[in-house]
Every structure is written in structure tokens, then in C-alpha cells.
Coordinates of C-alpha atoms (C1' of nucleotides) in Angstrom, one line a residue:
Chain A
M1 CA 8.5 17.5 -32.5
G2 CA 7.1 15.3 -35.1
E3 CA 7.9 12.5 -33.5
S4 CA 5.7 9.6 -32.0
C5 CA 5.1 10.3 -28.3
L6 CA 5.1 6.6 -27.9
A7 CA 9.0 6.7 -29.1
E8 CA 9.4 9.2 -26.5
H9 CA 8.4 6.8 -24.1
L10 CA 10.3 3.9 -25.3
G11 CA 13.2 5.9 -26.4
R12 CA 14.1 6.5 -22.7
Y13 CA 14.8 3.0 -22.0
I14 CA 16.7 1.8 -25.3
D15 CA 17.8 3.1 -28.7
L16 CA 15.2 2.4 -31.2
S17 CA 15.7 2.0 -34.9
A18 CA 14.7 4.2 -37.6
K19 CA 12.1 1.5 -38.7
E20 CA 10.7 1.2 -35.1
R21 CA 10.3 4.7 -34.5
S22 CA 8.3 4.9 -37.9
A23 CA 6.1 2.1 -36.7
L24 CA 5.4 4.1 -33.4
N25 CA 4.6 7.0 -35.3
G26 CA 1.5 5.0 -36.8
L27 CA 0.1 4.4 -33.3
T28 CA -0.8 8.1 -32.4
A29 CA -4.5 9.1 -32.9
G30 CA -4.2 12.6 -32.1
V31 CA -3.4 15.0 -29.6
R32 CA -5.6 16.6 -26.8
D33 CA -5.2 19.6 -24.5
Y34 CA -6.4 19.7 -20.8
R35 CA -6.7 22.6 -18.6
R36 CA -5.4 22.7 -14.9
G37 CA -7.9 20.7 -12.9
T38 CA -9.6 18.9 -15.7
I39 CA -10.6 15.4 -15.0
I40 CA -9.3 13.3 -18.1
R41 CA -10.7 10.1 -16.6
A42 CA -13.2 9.5 -13.7
E43 CA -12.9 6.7 -11.4
H44 CA -15.7 4.2 -12.1
G45 CA -16.2 5.7 -15.5
Q46 CA -15.4 4.1 -18.9
A47 CA -11.8 2.8 -18.9
G48 CA -11.4 4.6 -22.2
D49 CA -8.4 6.1 -23.7
I50 CA -4.7 5.2 -23.9
F51 CA -2.4 7.9 -24.3
V52 CA 1.3 9.5 -23.4
V53 CA 1.8 12.7 -21.6
T54 CA 3.6 15.2 -23.8
S55 CA 3.6 18.2 -21.5
G56 CA 2.4 19.1 -18.1
W57 CA 1.7 17.4 -14.9
L58 CA -1.1 14.8 -14.4
F59 CA -2.2 12.7 -11.5
S60 CA -4.1 9.6 -10.8
W61 CA -6.0 9.5 -7.7
A62 CA -8.9 7.6 -6.0
L63 CA -11.7 8.9 -3.4
L64 CA -12.8 7.1 -0.3
E65 CA -16.3 7.2 0.7
D66 CA -15.7 9.9 3.4
G67 CA -14.4 12.2 0.8
R68 CA -10.6 11.7 1.6
R69 CA -8.5 11.4 -1.5
Q70 CA -5.3 9.3 -2.1
I71 CA -3.2 10.3 -5.1
V72 CA -1.7 7.4 -6.5
R73 CA 1.1 8.8 -8.9
L74 CA 2.1 12.0 -10.7
H75 CA 2.8 11.5 -14.4
F76 CA 5.2 13.4 -16.4
R77 CA 6.2 13.8 -20.0
G78 CA 6.7 10.5 -21.6
D79 CA 4.7 8.4 -19.3
L80 CA 2.1 6.1 -20.7
L81 CA -1.2 6.2 -19.2
G82 CA -4.6 4.4 -19.3
L83 CA -3.2 0.9 -20.0
D84 CA -5.3 -0.6 -17.2
S85 CA -8.2 -0.1 -19.7
V86 CA -7.2 -3.3 -21.5
A87 CA -8.1 -5.4 -18.3
F88 CA -10.7 -3.4 -16.8
G89 CA -13.8 -2.2 -18.3
E90 CA -14.1 0.3 -15.5
A91 CA -11.7 2.8 -14.7
P92 CA -9.8 1.6 -11.4
D93 CA -8.6 5.3 -10.8
A94 CA -9.2 9.0 -11.8
I95 CA -6.7 10.9 -13.9
S96 CA -6.6 14.6 -13.7
A97 CA -4.6 17.5 -15.0
L98 CA -2.5 19.2 -12.1
T99 CA -1.1 21.8 -14.5
D100 CA -2.3 22.6 -18.1
A101 CA -1.2 19.7 -20.1
E102 CA -1.0 17.8 -23.6
V103 CA -1.4 14.4 -24.2
C104 CA -1.1 12.3 -27.3
L105 CA -3.5 9.4 -28.1
I106 CA -2.5 5.8 -28.8
D107 CA -4.8 3.8 -30.8
R108 CA -5.8 0.7 -28.8
A109 CA -6.3 -1.5 -31.8
R110 CA -3.1 -0.5 -33.5
L111 CA -1.5 -0.9 -30.1
G112 CA -2.5 -4.7 -30.8
A113 CA -1.0 -4.8 -34.2
L114 CA 2.3 -3.5 -32.8
F115 CA 3.0 -6.7 -30.6
A116 CA 2.2 -8.8 -33.8
E117 CA 4.5 -6.6 -36.2
Q118 CA 7.1 -5.4 -33.8
P119 CA 7.6 -8.0 -31.3
R120 CA 10.5 -6.4 -29.9
L121 CA 8.5 -3.2 -29.4
G122 CA 5.9 -5.2 -27.7
A123 CA 8.3 -7.2 -25.3
L124 CA 9.9 -3.7 -24.5
L125 CA 6.4 -2.1 -23.5
F126 CA 6.2 -5.2 -21.4
A127 CA 9.4 -4.5 -19.9
T128 CA 8.8 -1.0 -19.4
Q129 CA 5.8 -1.6 -17.3
Q130 CA 8.1 -3.1 -14.6
V131 CA 9.8 0.2 -14.1
D132 CA 6.0 1.5 -13.4
R133 CA 5.3 -1.3 -10.9
V134 CA 8.6 -0.9 -9.0
S135 CA 7.9 2.7 -8.6
L136 CA 4.6 1.9 -7.1
V137 CA 6.1 -0.9 -4.9
D138 CA 8.6 1.9 -3.5
R139 CA 5.6 4.2 -2.7
L140 CA 3.6 1.6 -1.0
V141 CA 6.3 0.8 1.1
S142 CA 6.8 4.4 2.0
L143 CA 3.3 5.0 2.9
G144 CA 3.0 1.5 4.8
R145 CA 6.1 2.3 7.0
N146 CA 7.8 5.8 6.8
S147 CA 6.9 8.7 9.3
A148 CA 5.6 11.9 7.9
R149 CA 8.8 13.4 7.4
G150 CA 10.0 10.1 5.6
R151 CA 7.1 10.1 3.4
V152 CA 7.3 13.7 2.4
A153 CA 11.1 13.6 2.0
A154 CA 10.6 10.2 -0.5
L155 CA 8.1 12.1 -2.4
L156 CA 10.1 15.1 -3.0
L157 CA 13.1 12.8 -4.1
W158 CA 10.7 10.9 -6.2
I159 CA 9.6 13.8 -8.2
D160 CA 13.1 15.2 -8.6
S161 CA 14.0 11.8 -10.0
R162 CA 11.1 11.4 -12.4
L163 CA 11.5 15.0 -13.5
R164 CA 15.3 14.2 -14.5
F165 CA 14.1 11.2 -15.9
A166 CA 11.7 13.0 -18.1
G167 CA 14.3 15.5 -19.1
L168 CA 12.8 18.4 -17.4
P169 CA 14.7 20.9 -15.7
A170 CA 15.5 20.0 -11.8
D171 CA 19.1 21.1 -11.4
D172 CA 18.1 24.5 -9.7
G173 CA 15.2 22.7 -7.8
F174 CA 12.0 22.6 -9.3
T175 CA 8.5 24.2 -9.1
L176 CA 5.8 22.2 -7.3
P177 CA 2.6 23.1 -9.1
M178 CA 0.7 21.7 -5.9
T179 CA -1.1 22.8 -2.8
Q180 CA -0.1 21.4 0.3
E181 CA -3.6 19.5 0.4
E182 CA -2.5 18.0 -2.8
I183 CA 0.9 17.1 -1.3
G184 CA -0.6 15.6 1.5
D185 CA -3.2 13.5 -0.7
L186 CA 0.1 12.0 -2.2
A187 CA 1.7 11.4 1.3
G188 CA -1.2 10.1 3.1
L189 CA -1.3 13.2 5.5
T190 CA -3.3 16.2 6.0
A191 CA -2.4 19.6 4.5
V192 CA -1.8 21.0 8.1
H193 CA 0.6 18.4 8.8
V194 CA 2.6 18.6 5.5
N195 CA 3.0 22.1 6.4
R196 CA 4.8 21.5 9.7
T197 CA 6.5 18.6 8.1
M198 CA 8.1 20.7 5.4
R199 CA 8.7 23.3 8.1
V200 CA 10.7 21.0 9.8
L201 CA 12.8 19.9 6.7
V202 CA 13.6 23.4 6.0
E203 CA 14.7 23.9 9.5
Q204 CA 17.0 20.9 9.2
G205 CA 18.5 22.3 6.2
L206 CA 17.5 19.5 3.9
I207 CA 15.6 21.6 1.6
T208 CA 14.6 25.3 1.1
R209 CA 11.5 26.9 -0.4
S210 CA 10.6 29.9 -1.9
G211 CA 7.1 30.4 -3.5
N212 CA 6.2 27.2 -5.3
N213 CA 9.9 26.2 -6.0
L214 CA 11.5 23.8 -3.8
R215 CA 15.2 22.8 -3.8
I216 CA 16.8 20.0 -2.3
L217 CA 19.9 20.8 -0.4
Q218 CA 21.2 17.5 1.4
P219 CA 20.0 14.6 -1.4
D220 CA 21.7 12.0 0.8
R221 CA 20.3 13.1 4.1
L222 CA 17.1 13.4 2.7
A223 CA 17.4 10.0 1.2
R224 CA 18.0 8.4 4.6
V225 CA 14.9 10.2 6.0
A226 CA 13.2 8.7 3.2
N227 CA 14.4 5.3 3.4
Y228 CA 14.6 5.9 -0.2
N229 CA 16.5 3.5 -2.8
R230 CA 17.9 4.7 -5.7
R231 CA 17.0 2.6 -8.5
Q232 CA 18.9 1.8 -11.8
E233 CA 16.8 1.0 -14.6
A234 CA 18.5 -1.4 -17.2
I235 CA 16.3 -3.1 -19.5
D236 CA 17.6 -6.5 -20.2
T237 CA 18.2 -6.3 -24.1
A238 CA 19.4 -9.7 -24.2
W239 CA 16.0 -10.9 -23.4
L240 CA 14.1 -9.2 -26.1
P241 CA 13.2 -10.9 -29.5
K242 CA 15.0 -9.5 -32.6
G243 CA 13.7 -6.3 -34.4
Chain U
M1 CA -0.6 -31.6 -13.7
G2 CA 1.5 -32.0 -16.9
E3 CA 0.4 -28.5 -17.9
S4 CA 2.5 -25.5 -18.3
C5 CA 2.3 -23.3 -15.3
L6 CA 2.3 -20.2 -17.5
A7 CA -0.9 -21.5 -19.1
E8 CA -2.2 -21.7 -15.6
H9 CA -1.5 -18.0 -15.2
L10 CA -3.1 -16.8 -18.4
G11 CA -5.7 -19.2 -18.6
R12 CA -7.4 -17.6 -15.8
Y13 CA -8.2 -14.7 -17.9
I14 CA -9.1 -16.0 -21.4
D15 CA -9.6 -19.2 -23.1
L16 CA -6.3 -20.7 -24.9
S17 CA -6.2 -22.6 -27.9
A18 CA -4.4 -25.7 -27.9
K19 CA -1.7 -24.7 -29.9
E20 CA -1.1 -21.7 -27.5
R21 CA -1.2 -24.2 -24.6
S22 CA 1.5 -26.2 -26.2
A23 CA 3.6 -22.9 -27.0
L24 CA 3.4 -22.0 -23.3
N25 CA 4.5 -25.5 -22.4
G26 CA 7.7 -24.9 -24.0
L27 CA 8.6 -22.0 -21.6
T28 CA 8.8 -24.0 -18.5
A29 CA 12.5 -24.8 -17.3
G30 CA 11.8 -26.9 -14.2
V31 CA 10.2 -26.9 -10.8
R32 CA 11.8 -26.1 -7.6
D33 CA 10.5 -26.3 -4.0
Y34 CA 11.0 -24.1 -0.9
R35 CA 10.4 -24.2 2.6
R36 CA 8.6 -22.3 4.7
G37 CA 10.8 -19.4 5.6
T38 CA 13.2 -19.6 2.6
I39 CA 14.3 -16.6 1.1
I40 CA 13.9 -17.1 -2.7
R41 CA 15.2 -14.1 -3.8
A42 CA 16.8 -11.3 -1.7
E43 CA 16.2 -7.7 -2.0
H44 CA 19.3 -5.9 -3.8
G45 CA 20.6 -9.4 -5.0
Q46 CA 21.0 -10.5 -8.4
A47 CA 17.3 -10.1 -9.9
G48 CA 17.3 -13.6 -11.2
D49 CA 14.4 -16.1 -11.9
I50 CA 11.0 -15.7 -13.4
F51 CA 8.7 -18.1 -12.3
V52 CA 5.1 -18.9 -11.5
V53 CA 3.9 -20.2 -8.2
T54 CA 2.3 -23.8 -8.6
S55 CA 1.5 -24.4 -4.7
G56 CA 1.8 -22.5 -1.3
W57 CA 1.8 -19.0 -0.5
L58 CA 5.0 -16.7 -1.2
F59 CA 5.3 -12.8 -0.1
S60 CA 7.6 -10.1 -1.4
W61 CA 8.6 -7.5 1.0
A62 CA 11.2 -4.9 1.7
L63 CA 13.2 -4.0 4.7
L64 CA 13.7 -0.4 6.1
E65 CA 17.3 0.6 7.5
D66 CA 15.5 0.4 11.2
G67 CA 14.9 -3.3 10.5
R68 CA 11.1 -2.7 10.0
R69 CA 9.4 -4.8 7.1
Q70 CA 7.0 -3.8 4.5
I71 CA 5.2 -6.9 2.9
V72 CA 4.3 -5.7 -0.5
R73 CA 2.2 -8.6 -1.8
L74 CA 1.2 -12.2 -1.2
H75 CA 1.5 -14.5 -4.0
F76 CA -0.7 -17.5 -4.7
R77 CA -1.1 -20.4 -7.2
G78 CA -0.9 -19.0 -10.8
D79 CA 0.9 -15.8 -10.1
L80 CA 3.7 -14.9 -12.2
L81 CA 6.8 -13.3 -10.3
G82 CA 10.1 -12.1 -11.1
L83 CA 9.3 -10.0 -14.1
D84 CA 10.9 -7.0 -12.6
S85 CA 14.2 -8.7 -13.6
V86 CA 13.8 -8.0 -17.0
A87 CA 14.0 -4.2 -16.3
F88 CA 16.5 -4.4 -13.1
G89 CA 19.7 -5.8 -12.4
E90 CA 19.2 -5.7 -8.9
A91 CA 16.3 -7.0 -7.4
P92 CA 13.9 -4.3 -6.2
D93 CA 12.3 -6.3 -3.4
A94 CA 12.8 -9.8 -1.6
I95 CA 10.5 -13.0 -2.2
S96 CA 10.1 -15.5 0.5
A97 CA 8.0 -18.6 1.0
L98 CA 5.5 -18.1 3.7
T99 CA 4.4 -21.8 3.6
D100 CA 6.1 -24.7 1.7
A101 CA 5.8 -23.9 -1.7
E102 CA 6.5 -24.8 -5.4
V103 CA 7.4 -23.0 -8.1
C104 CA 8.0 -23.6 -12.0
L105 CA 10.6 -21.8 -13.6
I106 CA 10.1 -19.8 -16.8
D107 CA 13.0 -19.4 -19.4
R108 CA 13.7 -15.9 -20.0
A109 CA 15.0 -16.2 -23.5
R110 CA 12.1 -18.2 -24.6
L111 CA 9.6 -15.5 -23.0
G112 CA 11.0 -13.2 -25.4
A113 CA 10.5 -15.8 -28.3
L114 CA 7.0 -16.0 -27.2
F115 CA 6.5 -12.2 -28.2
A116 CA 7.7 -13.1 -31.4
E117 CA 6.0 -16.5 -32.3
Q118 CA 2.9 -15.9 -30.1
P119 CA 2.0 -12.2 -30.2
R120 CA -1.3 -12.6 -28.7
L121 CA 0.1 -14.2 -25.9
G122 CA 2.8 -11.8 -25.5
A123 CA -0.2 -8.9 -25.6
L124 CA -2.2 -11.0 -23.2
L125 CA 0.9 -11.4 -20.9
F126 CA 1.2 -7.5 -21.0
A127 CA -2.3 -7.1 -20.2
T128 CA -2.4 -9.3 -17.2
Q129 CA 0.2 -7.1 -15.8
Q130 CA -2.3 -4.2 -15.6
V131 CA -4.3 -6.5 -13.2
D132 CA -1.5 -6.8 -11.0
R133 CA -0.8 -3.2 -11.2
V134 CA -4.1 -2.0 -10.0
S135 CA -3.8 -4.6 -7.3
L136 CA -1.1 -2.6 -6.0
V137 CA -2.8 0.7 -6.4
D138 CA -5.4 -0.4 -4.2
R139 CA -3.2 -1.6 -1.6
L140 CA -1.2 2.0 -1.6
V141 CA -4.7 3.6 -1.1
S142 CA -5.3 1.5 1.5
L143 CA -2.0 1.9 3.2
G144 CA -2.3 5.8 2.8
R145 CA -5.8 6.5 3.9
N146 CA -7.4 3.7 5.8
S147 CA -7.4 3.4 9.4
A148 CA -5.8 0.0 11.2
R149 CA -9.3 -1.2 11.0
G150 CA -9.6 -0.6 7.3
R151 CA -6.2 -2.0 6.4
V152 CA -6.8 -5.2 8.2
A153 CA -10.2 -5.5 6.6
A154 CA -9.0 -4.6 3.1
L155 CA -6.4 -7.2 3.7
L156 CA -8.7 -9.9 4.7
L157 CA -11.1 -9.0 1.5
W158 CA -8.1 -8.9 -0.7
I159 CA -6.8 -12.5 0.4
D160 CA -10.2 -13.8 0.2
S161 CA -10.7 -12.7 -3.3
R162 CA -7.1 -13.5 -4.3
L163 CA -7.6 -17.2 -2.9
R164 CA -10.8 -17.6 -5.0
F165 CA -9.4 -16.2 -8.0
A166 CA -6.7 -18.8 -7.7
G167 CA -9.1 -21.6 -7.4
L168 CA -8.2 -22.2 -3.9
P169 CA -10.9 -23.0 -1.1
A170 CA -12.5 -20.0 0.6
D171 CA -16.0 -20.6 1.2
D172 CA -15.5 -22.0 4.9
G173 CA -13.1 -19.5 5.5
F174 CA -9.4 -19.7 4.9
T175 CA -6.4 -20.6 7.1
L176 CA -4.1 -17.7 7.4
P177 CA -0.5 -19.2 7.4
M178 CA 1.0 -15.9 9.1
T179 CA 1.8 -14.6 12.4
Q180 CA 0.2 -11.4 13.6
E181 CA 3.6 -9.8 12.9
E182 CA 3.3 -10.9 9.4
I183 CA 0.0 -9.5 9.2
G184 CA 1.0 -6.4 10.4
D185 CA 4.0 -6.1 8.2
L186 CA 1.4 -6.4 5.4
A187 CA -1.1 -3.8 6.8
G188 CA 1.9 -1.1 7.9
L189 CA 1.0 -2.0 11.5
T190 CA 2.5 -3.5 14.7
A191 CA 1.7 -7.1 15.7
V192 CA 0.2 -5.6 18.9
H193 CA -2.2 -3.5 17.3
V194 CA -3.0 -6.0 14.7
N195 CA -4.2 -8.2 17.6
R196 CA -6.1 -5.3 19.1
T197 CA -8.0 -4.6 15.6
M198 CA -8.9 -8.0 14.8
R199 CA -10.4 -8.4 18.2
V200 CA -12.5 -5.5 17.4
L201 CA -13.5 -6.8 14.0
V202 CA -14.6 -10.2 15.9
E203 CA -16.6 -8.1 18.5
Q204 CA -18.4 -6.2 15.8
G205 CA -19.3 -9.7 14.3
L206 CA -17.7 -9.1 11.1
I207 CA -15.1 -12.0 11.3
T208 CA -14.6 -15.0 13.5
R209 CA -11.1 -16.7 14.3
S210 CA -10.5 -20.1 15.4
G211 CA -6.9 -20.9 15.4
N212 CA -5.3 -20.0 12.2
N213 CA -8.7 -20.0 10.7
L214 CA -10.4 -16.9 9.9
R215 CA -13.9 -16.5 8.3
I216 CA -15.6 -13.6 7.1
L217 CA -19.0 -13.3 8.4
Q218 CA -20.2 -9.8 6.9
P219 CA -18.4 -9.1 3.6
D220 CA -20.4 -6.2 2.9
R221 CA -20.1 -4.2 6.0
L222 CA -16.3 -5.3 6.1
A223 CA -15.9 -4.1 2.6
R224 CA -17.4 -0.9 3.9
V225 CA -15.1 -0.7 6.6
A226 CA -12.2 -1.4 4.2
N227 CA -13.4 1.0 1.4
Y228 CA -12.9 -2.0 -0.7
N229 CA -13.7 -2.1 -4.3
R230 CA -14.8 -5.1 -6.0
R231 CA -12.8 -5.1 -9.2
Q232 CA -13.9 -7.0 -12.2
E233 CA -11.1 -8.0 -14.7
A234 CA -12.3 -8.4 -18.2
I235 CA -9.3 -8.7 -20.5
D236 CA -10.4 -6.7 -23.9
T237 CA -9.9 -9.2 -26.2
A238 CA -11.0 -7.4 -29.2
W239 CA -7.8 -5.6 -28.7
L240 CA -5.3 -8.5 -28.8
P241 CA -3.9 -9.5 -32.2
K242 CA -5.0 -12.8 -33.8
G243 CA -3.6 -15.9 -32.6
Chain O
dC1 C1' -11.1 47.4 -1.0
dG2 C1' -13.0 43.0 -0.3
dG3 C1' -13.4 38.1 -1.1
dA4 C1' -11.5 33.4 -2.0
dG5 C1' -7.8 30.3 -1.6
dC6 C1' -3.9 28.9 0.2
dT7 C1' -0.4 28.7 4.1
dT8 C1' 1.1 29.1 8.8
dT9 C1' 0.6 28.4 13.3
dG10 C1' -1.6 27.0 18.1
dA11 C1' -4.5 24.2 21.0
dC12 C1' -6.2 19.8 21.8
dC13 C1' -7.3 15.1 21.4
dG14 C1' -7.0 10.2 19.7
dG15 C1' -5.2 6.4 17.4
dC16 C1' -1.5 3.6 17.0
dG17 C1' 3.1 2.5 18.6
dT18 C1' 5.9 0.9 22.6
dC19 C1' 7.1 -1.3 26.5
dA20 C1' 6.2 -5.0 29.4
dA21 C1' 4.0 -8.9 31.7
dT22 C1' 1.1 -13.0 31.2
dG23 C1' -0.9 -16.6 28.8
dA24 C1' -1.4 -20.6 25.6
dG25 C1' 0.7 -24.1 22.7
dA26 C1' 4.1 -26.9 20.3
dG27 C1' 8.2 -29.0 20.4
dT28 C1' 12.3 -31.5 23.1
dG29 C1' 14.5 -34.1 26.1
dG30 C1' 14.6 -36.4 30.5
Chain W
dC1 C1' 4.1 -38.0 31.6
dC2 C1' 6.4 -34.0 33.1
dA3 C1' 9.7 -29.7 33.2
dC4 C1' 11.7 -26.3 30.2
dT5 C1' 12.0 -23.6 26.3
dC6 C1' 10.5 -21.1 22.4
dT7 C1' 7.2 -18.8 19.6
dC8 C1' 3.2 -16.4 19.4
dA9 C1' -1.1 -14.2 21.1
dT10 C1' -3.0 -11.4 24.5
dT11 C1' -3.7 -7.5 27.4
dG12 C1' -2.6 -3.1 30.1
dA13 C1' -0.1 1.3 30.9
dC14 C1' 1.6 5.2 28.7
dG15 C1' 3.5 8.5 25.6
dC16 C1' 3.8 10.5 20.8
dC17 C1' 2.8 11.4 16.2
dG18 C1' -0.3 13.3 13.4
dG19 C1' -5.4 14.4 12.8
dT20 C1' -9.1 18.3 13.9
dC21 C1' -10.6 22.6 14.7
dA22 C1' -9.7 27.3 14.6
dA23 C1' -7.7 31.7 13.7
dA24 C1' -4.7 34.6 11.5
dG25 C1' -1.5 36.2 7.6
dC26 C1' -0.5 36.5 2.7
dT27 C1' -1.4 36.6 -2.3
dC28 C1' -3.8 37.3 -6.1
dC29 C1' -7.9 38.9 -8.5
dG30 C1' -11.7 41.2 -9.4

DNA sequence: CGGAGCTTTGACCGGCGTCAATGAGAGTGG
DNA sequence: CCACTCTCATTGACGCCGGTCAAAGCTCCG
């Protein structure tokens, strides 16, 4: 693509000028490939790199003492990760590759310079963090108050919307590169109960499955089951400083 | 206090120069008082104001269709709220006053100018958002994977640590200005079960209660029950642009 | 053909929700 | 000072959702 991956991240929210794109190009510090299953960053390890996903699915997760796992988020093309390293010496959660994946590294020092030289982009970066945060809040509400059916439904809708946002194909359903164990770790359920729950969703005609492929048949009913809020990001550009 | 409330927010993380403090002073746009129970911002309403808590406790929350409620976070003195309004036209969650409270308004347009004129502060603001995010992730993990005992324990430890961070007294325990219903809405439980769970924590000698006052007797054991991670924020100042 | 990993299904159980009753304070008006 | 009410805390009985354990198919791969 020859274009900065950070431009890919920010360009999803507003139009960037040519000058801004070239400024973002200067921040990349190489590319890295990971195989499915690789731990990119360990919990409690050095917080480390900042990077943007260029292909594949990643996920961040935390382990409890008894060995149970909670997957916090999935990450797709365009997502910016590892920013917590600017505030924590020790990684608060782990990051792994769910599929084979490629990421594009960001130079932390030059990220600082970006705030000085391109204040509009700095402010924009700040704004895009809010979108991220709201998405976490939605998941938190789902885990706190939804039934198993609601949690799985919310998860599927969330994945669908994130895939579309990332410009990945989702119109014919999508391929879930996850075991039911992993879905359970995302939804706060056991693998067994994920199986039962998804069967019910199929029986109710809300979704279909064939192999790893999943298709949402009745988005509206599914959204009601999930207590799902369709959110509209709309970065307030009036607020941003001049470019 | 005569000092900008934003300086109160940022000053918790790093030392600010006199010049920076005065720059932050220019951002305040007045003060507002709320009585206990007031809805400061409604879900799905206009996203609205950005402000810093100067006294009292606030909380943000979401309603499900069946009337159940999930409280997302508590907010204390120094916390910066309403930033999601830079990315969403419609408020993603509601904000209410848990006790009588005072907030100090931030001028959104001048917040933009801050990124241009004080890039170090802009970058710092960006960094402090990460602390916030990690705290949300911790709560998400707790709701996803902890038992009722673990959730309540995590909640208490989290409140304790946030009070200390805000410079509020917590050494002799703290006063919980909440009903058990509200604690349940925070922990994703019913009020009845909160009652039972806290009784067990008392019987096990982990905490004591008298009236609304709560004291943590055995922080370490409580932390184990809660799967609680003591986090150390350490803003990486090497990363920040020059002041 | 055999093994490994995943899915699916059944049986069973316990944690947490639901419903309901009682108690404990705080506030209000007489 | 004493009803009366309102809110919240507490406790018990009971039921269901989702966890646990176990076994049986299914697919892929060596």
C-alpha cells in the first residue's frame, strides 16, 4: 500500500491532507509478522511497542490466577495498539495473534514529535481514543448485565460492525477464526455454554452457521436480544486546532 | 483553590511548570453545582460538556431496555469527564451525581488550542486517557470472570485506590455513599445478593462495616479474592515533546 | 488407521436471581 | 413525644441459568 498505517487508522475518521499523510508516514518504524497463536506482548511483561494492525485479527486478554481467561477486545486492520505503554511500565494485558497477522510499528519518540508538529493530528489521535473507550464501555455493560444469549449476540454484532468499519468483507456473513472456547473467553462464558447458546440463536432464526462462517439473519432482533446500541462516531472537527 | 481544575487532573501524573499551569487556567469556563441524584448528562442526549470533578462523587451509567442499570464507573475529584463528546454527537452513557458535587467546566474550543500551543500538555492528556482505559479493562475482566465475591471485593479495592489517588481520606476506611442497589449496579449483581456477599466478606474478616462506613481489614486476602492487580501508573515523560 | 483438537450433547449441581416478609432508621406531621 | 410513611438493609424459600463433568461425534492431519 505504500501508505502509513497510522494514516489508515486516522483516515477512517476524517479526511487527511496530503501533508498530514506524509507526516504520518514518517512515524512508521517497520513491519512485523506474527503466526496464529503468537503472544505479541505478555501480561506483566515490558509494555513495549506501539503498532497498527495491517492484516489479521489480534486480541488482548488477561489471565486470572485460576487459569481462566478474559479476552478484552479483538483488533482488526487499522486498530492502534499498545498505547497504554505510554502510561504503564508493565503491560496491563497481553496481546496475541488470533490469525496470522501483520502489524506496522510506530516510533514512540516521533509520536511525541507529532503532537508538537501536527497538533491537529495529535488532537485527532486523542479523539479517536474516545471511540475506543466507548466500545469498551459497551462491552462492560454487556458483561455486567446481559444473559448468555445477550452476550453472544452483542459479541457477534460488535464483530460485524468492527469488520465493516475496518473495511473488511461482512455482507455475506464473516468467518470467525475462533474456537468456542475463545468466544467464551470473550463473552465471559464457558465453551460448553457458548455452544448451547449459539444453537439457540440458530434455532430462533437469528443467525446461521456453516463451518466457521457466521451470518446474521435478523440484525434487528439480534440487537434487541443483545441490548445493542448502534453508535455513530462523528469526530467533532470544529474542536480540532488548525492543520 | 484558585487553580485550574485541569491542572489538578494532570498534576497527579507529572509535575507541571508554572507556565503550563497558567495555560491550563485559561481553559476553565466556570463552575457548576449538582445535588445528589441529579442527572448531569442523559444517555442519548446531547453529548455536551467537558468538565473536571472538583468535589463529590459522580457515576456514569447505562440503562437496558428492561430497566436494569449498569454503572460503568465512579468519578472522583480530579477526574476529567465528557471527553467522548469530541467523538460522538449523542452521549453514549449518562452521568449522575452520587453525592452533592461540584464540577469545573472546560472550554472545548480552547482545549483544541491547548493541543496547538502546549503540545506537551496535549500529549500528556492523551497519556492520561490510557490510565482511564486500563481501569475500564480491569473492570471488564472482573465483570466477565469474577464471582459475586470477587466482583464486590474488586469494587471495594478499586474505590479505595481511586480515593487515595484523588487525595481523599481512606486510611480509616471510607464512607460509601451508595445503596446496595447501586453497588449491585456497579458490580453487575442484584441488591439482595450484594447484601449476602458483603456479609460473607465481613464474616471472613476481610472487611468491616458500620453504617455507611467501610474498612478493608485484609487488603492482600481481599485482593486475592478479587483477582486484583495493583497497577502503577508511570507516565513515560521521555516520550513527551518539550514544554 | 490412529490421534489430537474441537464441537456437540446429556446429566447434574451450585451460584445468583426472584419474590416476599421483616426489621431498622430517617423524616414528617400531629 | 408518638404514629405514619418511605427508603433501605436483611433474611428466607425457591427456581433457573450457566458451570462442571463426561462421553460421543467430527475433521483434520500425520
